[in-house]
XYZ file of C-alpha atoms in Angstrom:
415
model
C -123.598 0.376 31.111
C -125.557 3.246 29.454
C -128.629 2.568 27.290
C -126.892 -0.844 25.949
C -124.418 0.364 24.581
C -120.226 0.093 25.499
C -118.393 2.771 25.027
C -114.045 3.220 25.144
C -113.305 6.751 26.425
C -109.774 7.394 28.371
C -109.164 3.357 28.814
C -112.742 3.169 30.144
C -115.167 1.063 28.420
C -119.218 2.166 28.674
C -122.006 1.018 27.177
C -124.142 3.871 25.008
C -127.294 2.777 22.765
C -126.207 -0.643 21.519
C -122.958 0.364 20.152
C -119.204 0.787 21.038
C -117.715 4.066 21.009
C -113.979 5.517 21.339
C -113.693 9.021 21.929
C -109.890 8.652 22.242
C -109.455 5.604 20.487
C -107.374 2.382 21.319
C -104.172 3.693 19.668
C -104.002 7.214 21.604
C -104.622 5.413 24.862
C -102.065 2.510 24.088
C -99.485 5.336 23.384
C -100.339 6.960 26.486
C -100.261 3.732 28.617
C -97.095 2.674 27.165
C -95.274 5.853 27.517
C -91.981 4.683 25.627
C -92.073 1.709 27.397
C -90.114 -1.238 25.137
C -92.406 -4.650 24.562
C -90.537 -7.784 24.381
C -91.822 -10.716 22.214
C -90.813 -14.338 23.748
C -92.599 -17.525 23.510
C -94.484 -18.786 25.909
C -92.278 -21.651 26.863
C -89.322 -19.026 27.530
C -91.538 -17.145 29.762
C -93.837 -19.292 31.701
C -93.697 -23.080 33.374
C -96.415 -24.721 30.780
C -97.187 -28.175 33.489
C -99.517 -30.952 32.555
C -102.201 -32.167 35.102
C -102.461 -35.305 36.908
C -105.292 -37.820 36.715
C -108.048 -38.559 38.784
C -109.704 -42.177 38.955
C -113.656 -41.855 38.223
C -113.801 -43.102 42.215
C -111.768 -40.480 43.656
C -114.261 -37.804 42.116
C -116.668 -36.500 44.494
C -120.074 -34.787 43.949
C -119.615 -32.004 45.793
C -116.284 -30.636 47.309
C -113.859 -27.813 47.344
C -111.849 -28.119 44.406
C -113.090 -28.110 41.013
C -111.924 -30.926 38.908
C -111.116 -29.639 35.087
C -110.305 -32.745 32.575
C -111.353 -32.390 29.128
C -113.481 -29.422 28.609
C -114.518 -25.986 30.784
C -117.419 -28.221 32.616
C -115.921 -29.643 35.800
C -115.632 -33.415 35.601
C -116.445 -33.539 39.373
C -114.518 -32.002 42.650
C -112.252 -33.165 44.955
C -110.984 -32.475 48.342
C -107.221 -30.890 47.392
C -106.287 -29.001 44.550
C -103.148 -29.048 42.390
C -103.067 -25.699 40.936
C -103.213 -22.491 42.875
C -105.721 -19.794 41.969
C -105.291 -16.903 38.924
C -103.978 -19.439 36.543
C -104.845 -20.118 33.007
C -105.105 -23.249 31.649
C -105.694 -25.104 28.096
C -108.007 -28.414 27.445
C -105.197 -30.927 25.556
C -107.861 -33.638 25.242
C -111.335 -33.996 24.481
C -112.353 -30.588 23.902
C -108.799 -29.337 23.186
C -108.193 -25.867 22.561
C -110.671 -24.844 25.086
C -109.039 -22.060 27.279
C -109.755 -21.473 30.698
C -108.915 -19.050 33.951
C -109.637 -19.864 37.336
C -109.891 -17.492 40.040
C -109.780 -20.037 42.844
C -107.748 -22.856 43.727
C -108.267 -26.226 41.565
C -107.120 -29.614 40.316
C -106.252 -30.398 36.984
C -106.344 -33.608 35.407
C -104.278 -34.880 32.994
C -105.886 -33.341 29.610
C -105.042 -30.062 31.029
C -101.704 -27.476 30.509
C -101.663 -25.134 33.051
C -99.398 -22.025 33.290
C -97.254 -20.956 35.898
C -95.929 -17.303 35.584
C -93.106 -15.528 37.121
C -93.611 -12.045 39.125
C -93.220 -9.755 35.827
C -96.040 -11.641 33.872
C -99.771 -11.446 34.729
C -101.160 -14.902 34.997
C -104.931 -13.360 33.420
C -102.556 -11.315 31.057
C -101.707 -14.700 29.314
C -105.401 -15.924 29.482
C -106.509 -12.958 27.663
C -104.216 -13.411 24.970
C -104.198 -16.888 24.488
C -107.985 -16.183 23.628
C -106.309 -14.080 20.754
C -104.549 -17.235 19.732
C -107.437 -19.737 20.313
C -108.082 -20.171 16.205
C -104.669 -20.907 16.026
C -104.199 -23.674 18.837
C -107.296 -25.380 17.806
C -105.731 -25.684 14.428
C -103.001 -27.092 15.752
C -105.564 -30.234 17.372
C -105.013 -33.555 16.326
C -107.949 -35.010 15.111
C -107.891 -38.994 15.853
C -110.299 -40.807 18.112
C -109.684 -38.366 20.990
C -108.701 -34.943 20.181
C -105.150 -34.450 21.064
C -103.187 -30.733 21.747
C -99.279 -31.076 21.995
C -97.632 -28.850 24.540
C -95.674 -27.851 21.955
C -97.890 -26.041 20.284
C -98.744 -23.613 23.055
C -94.926 -23.185 24.291
C -94.114 -21.806 20.689
C -96.584 -19.111 20.747
C -94.946 -15.797 20.620
C -96.276 -13.420 23.497
C -95.901 -9.743 23.634
C -94.356 -8.679 27.081
C -95.120 -5.249 28.352
C -94.546 -3.661 31.433
C -96.515 -5.357 34.497
C -98.339 -2.313 34.994
C -99.523 -1.917 31.327
C -100.635 -5.780 31.594
C -102.819 -5.216 34.817
C -104.603 -2.489 33.318
C -105.469 -4.184 29.876
C -106.285 -7.056 32.565
C -108.778 -4.593 34.166
C -110.070 -2.952 31.098
C -111.362 -6.508 29.384
C -112.359 -7.746 32.884
C -114.927 -4.484 32.910
C -115.688 -5.184 29.101
C -116.523 -8.725 30.228
C -118.356 -8.019 32.859
C -120.542 -5.159 30.899
C -121.590 -8.020 28.273
C -122.629 -10.069 30.572
C -124.761 -7.454 32.216
C -126.036 -7.029 28.798
C -126.836 -10.345 27.427
C -128.616 -10.775 30.845
C -130.898 -7.954 30.500
C -131.824 -8.875 26.638
C -132.459 -12.735 27.778
C -134.770 -11.256 30.727
C -136.779 -9.193 27.892
C -136.955 -12.072 26.187
C -138.192 -14.337 28.358
C -140.773 -11.640 29.651
C -141.976 -10.980 26.250
C -142.287 -14.709 25.484
C -144.926 -15.023 29.467
C -146.899 -11.856 27.559
C -146.841 -13.381 24.376
C -148.346 -17.049 25.869
C -150.787 -15.497 28.617
C -152.416 -13.685 25.912
C -152.774 -16.465 23.489
C -154.408 -18.718 25.828
C -156.746 -15.691 27.258
C -157.486 -15.319 23.573
C -158.002 -18.996 22.729
C -159.690 -20.077 26.022
C -163.646 -19.936 25.849
C -166.111 -20.128 28.768
C -168.694 -22.961 28.296
C -171.593 -21.723 25.794
C -169.820 -18.860 24.340
C -168.667 -21.648 21.568
C -169.304 -24.480 19.798
C -166.783 -27.335 19.729
C -165.988 -28.981 16.785
C -163.161 -31.964 15.905
C -161.145 -30.935 13.010
C -162.399 -33.725 11.500
C -165.584 -31.517 10.698
C -163.451 -28.634 9.846
C -161.529 -31.203 6.679
C -159.959 -33.730 5.799
C -156.095 -34.910 7.554
C -154.064 -35.031 4.089
C -150.120 -36.220 3.658
C -148.205 -36.015 0.859
C -147.473 -39.326 -1.216
C -144.630 -41.373 0.533
C -141.140 -40.934 -0.651
C -138.571 -43.540 -0.179
C -134.920 -42.894 1.397
C -133.530 -44.078 -2.301
C -135.487 -41.333 -3.976
C -133.900 -38.352 -2.130
C -130.286 -37.252 -2.683
C -128.258 -35.516 -0.586
C -128.370 -31.974 -3.002
C -130.558 -31.164 -5.426
C -133.397 -29.172 -6.332
C -136.806 -29.800 -4.729
C -136.115 -29.508 -0.596
C -137.731 -32.605 0.903
C -138.490 -32.093 4.870
C -138.624 -35.219 6.907
C -139.775 -34.655 10.657
C -136.445 -33.951 12.045
C -135.527 -31.375 9.403
C -139.398 -29.848 9.576
C -139.280 -26.173 9.749
C -135.298 -25.894 9.372
C -132.743 -26.229 6.835
C -133.523 -29.277 4.913
C -130.634 -32.150 3.922
C -132.409 -34.218 1.820
C -133.892 -33.554 -1.538
C -136.038 -35.106 -5.049
C -135.839 -34.588 -8.139
C -138.060 -31.799 -10.054
C -139.402 -34.484 -12.332
C -140.464 -36.693 -9.302
C -141.961 -33.449 -7.072
C -143.672 -32.526 -10.401
C -145.352 -35.546 -11.299
C -146.324 -36.427 -6.723
C -147.673 -32.681 -6.983
C -149.888 -33.332 -9.722
C -151.002 -36.712 -8.704
C -151.502 -36.654 -4.874
C -152.054 -34.582 -2.037
C -150.476 -31.268 -1.931
C -150.727 -28.523 0.495
C -152.329 -24.866 -0.822
C -150.391 -21.932 0.237
C -151.569 -20.668 3.937
C -152.694 -24.232 4.920
C -151.105 -25.544 7.931
C -148.500 -28.561 8.154
C -148.100 -29.847 11.742
C -145.935 -32.345 13.121
C -147.450 -35.962 14.016
C -144.258 -37.164 15.506
C -141.555 -36.449 17.635
C -142.555 -32.466 18.947
C -146.265 -33.117 18.263
C -148.321 -29.967 17.116
C -144.907 -28.146 15.499
C -146.746 -25.875 13.181
C -145.606 -24.521 9.943
C -147.576 -22.436 7.388
C -146.870 -23.468 3.783
C -145.588 -20.417 2.151
C -145.790 -21.867 -1.362
C -142.086 -22.282 -2.173
C -141.412 -25.513 -3.760
C -140.827 -28.206 -1.305
C -141.893 -31.873 -0.424
C -142.949 -32.895 3.060
C -142.566 -36.739 4.657
C -145.619 -38.435 4.731
C -147.559 -39.292 7.920
C -144.982 -37.173 9.878
C -146.003 -34.210 8.690
C -149.750 -33.872 7.467
C -152.526 -30.807 7.401
C -156.208 -30.414 7.689
C -157.496 -29.575 4.236
C -159.107 -26.187 4.701
C -161.022 -24.117 2.398
C -161.623 -21.696 5.517
C -165.048 -20.661 4.816
C -165.464 -21.412 8.679
C -162.220 -21.388 9.734
C -159.255 -19.137 9.145
C -156.220 -21.190 8.662
C -153.903 -18.342 10.616
C -156.428 -19.408 13.632
C -155.725 -22.766 13.226
C -152.212 -22.186 13.365
C -152.592 -20.492 16.665
C -154.956 -22.908 18.105
C -152.560 -25.908 17.170
C -149.717 -24.138 19.516
C -152.076 -24.709 22.522
C -154.237 -27.396 21.611
C -154.602 -30.776 23.621
C -153.419 -33.775 21.512
C -154.879 -37.049 22.196
C -151.559 -38.664 21.489
C -151.187 -42.254 21.324
C -148.768 -43.845 23.504
C -147.269 -47.541 24.636
C -144.470 -47.189 21.650
C -141.127 -45.991 21.682
C -141.840 -42.766 19.816
C -145.049 -40.578 20.667
C -147.225 -40.095 17.557
C -150.439 -38.396 16.406
C -152.176 -40.414 14.182
C -154.776 -39.187 11.809
C -158.069 -40.299 14.027
C -156.477 -38.888 17.394
C -156.039 -35.509 15.020
C -159.449 -35.837 14.011
C -160.950 -36.081 16.773
C -159.147 -32.860 18.229
C -161.362 -30.635 19.465
C -161.334 -26.774 18.206
C -163.307 -23.622 19.652
C -165.464 -21.780 17.203
C -166.724 -18.088 18.628
C -170.185 -17.469 16.907
C -170.735 -20.878 15.223
C -174.444 -19.468 13.896
C -173.274 -16.562 12.475
C -170.293 -17.375 9.979
C -169.581 -13.852 8.892
C -169.417 -12.947 12.556
C -167.185 -15.935 13.521
C -164.533 -15.158 10.873
C -164.716 -11.662 12.090
C -163.683 -12.618 15.460
C -161.094 -14.960 14.326
C -159.281 -12.250 12.371
C -159.703 -10.092 15.803
C -157.944 -12.866 17.577
C -155.277 -13.861 14.823
C -154.680 -10.055 14.479
C -153.740 -9.417 18.006
C -151.631 -12.775 18.294
C -150.110 -11.807 15.203
C -148.817 -8.730 16.520
C -147.324 -10.310 20.041
C -145.672 -12.932 17.618
C -144.129 -10.524 15.438
C -142.916 -8.534 18.373
C -141.306 -11.667 20.433
C -139.688 -13.004 16.652
C -137.721 -9.925 16.396
C -136.890 -10.133 19.522
C -135.801 -13.571 18.966
C -133.867 -12.963 16.183
C -132.877 -9.427 17.534
C -131.364 -10.981 20.661
C -128.571 -13.381 19.026
C -127.678 -10.783 16.516
C -126.987 -8.559 19.678
C -125.311 -10.490 21.553
C -123.154 -11.726 18.823
C -122.345 -8.050 17.731
C -121.476 -7.442 21.521
C -118.958 -10.693 21.445
C -117.469 -9.153 18.142
C -116.984 -5.738 19.788
C -115.466 -7.455 22.790
C -112.966 -9.769 20.348
C -112.223 -6.723 18.490
C -111.170 -4.784 21.184
C -109.570 -7.599 23.016
C -107.603 -8.115 19.590
C -106.624 -4.440 19.716
C -105.311 -4.220 23.116
C -103.351 -7.144 22.821
C -101.750 -6.348 19.340
C -98.574 -4.692 20.013
C -97.510 -5.040 16.428
C -99.557 -1.677 15.831
C -97.975 0.277 18.669
C -94.824 -1.472 19.091
C -92.112 0.723 20.605
C -88.645 -0.366 19.690
C -86.605 -0.542 22.387
């Protein structure tokens, strides 16, 4: 791996500047690898022995043990002191997470929701595993969706698999193993980078918004402005589709799943409280204090669960409020099944005001603090957004090369 890029050269994969490149390409490489050898196509049922695992009852399972027990997912259900499948075996989940494909390099126990595939000497088990991964969409499409999803053994048996000579299979496995290793390495590096940036951001946010006694005046949010909320909307006034998004606490800051009519929106917006652009909406239940700056896009918000401080910014900047909310110690009401931030508690929450006797100087200092935190926020957000994209790209590259290396239709040599 070099500079975050993967590269394939003469069958070798390398990372280079976040992009996968091939100097020679897969096609010339495969031509050379096959060297005129024939590739047979047979069904998995013809060339492997597909067996179903054996059930263990719950009280037979152990919390720790020598052998993992796979039942209806890739996460071991528990452990057992015996194994019923040898190492280096591919398997397919046929109940629960039906269609998931696994491979174990060590002995394990397959329960009755697992099909495992025993291969003859001329077929590499891990080659079968990588081939099954290329067929996963087809396999999952054949899962019967009942109360418990089920996958028939016949679906696996009927899959056509290319059978090149064993040395070719092993070379393809070696390349894909290396690709898997490099992709995992890159993902770990990106994740570590994101974690470090977030910690750095949190450190500076704490440092910039924590003041020594006497440096600032502490005012309550109730002194800054009034707590506001939208007029209550009842469930029967919402629809699954519509023009105006209606955000409930569960969708606050995310994608909406309810809407109200434009007519109702215009009426309530005119008659009742409605946030101004830049004011900071906060969650008063669920994840208390989660903040979203209102961007002015047409939307409506669930009363009492989503509130805001009506603020004219003559003393406190909205963006300063936004960052303060992220470290605020909320006086949350206890005792109920759901924690809640009531208006009275919100109004009593204290916020530090720098240079309280000089408004111009105070707003200038708030602007300075906000400017620094904006830069960290942008950096962290760009990494947050970039990381999943980067990982997705690597996975796409991995899937592309796996498909190419196993798609013998493209370079099938006629016998």
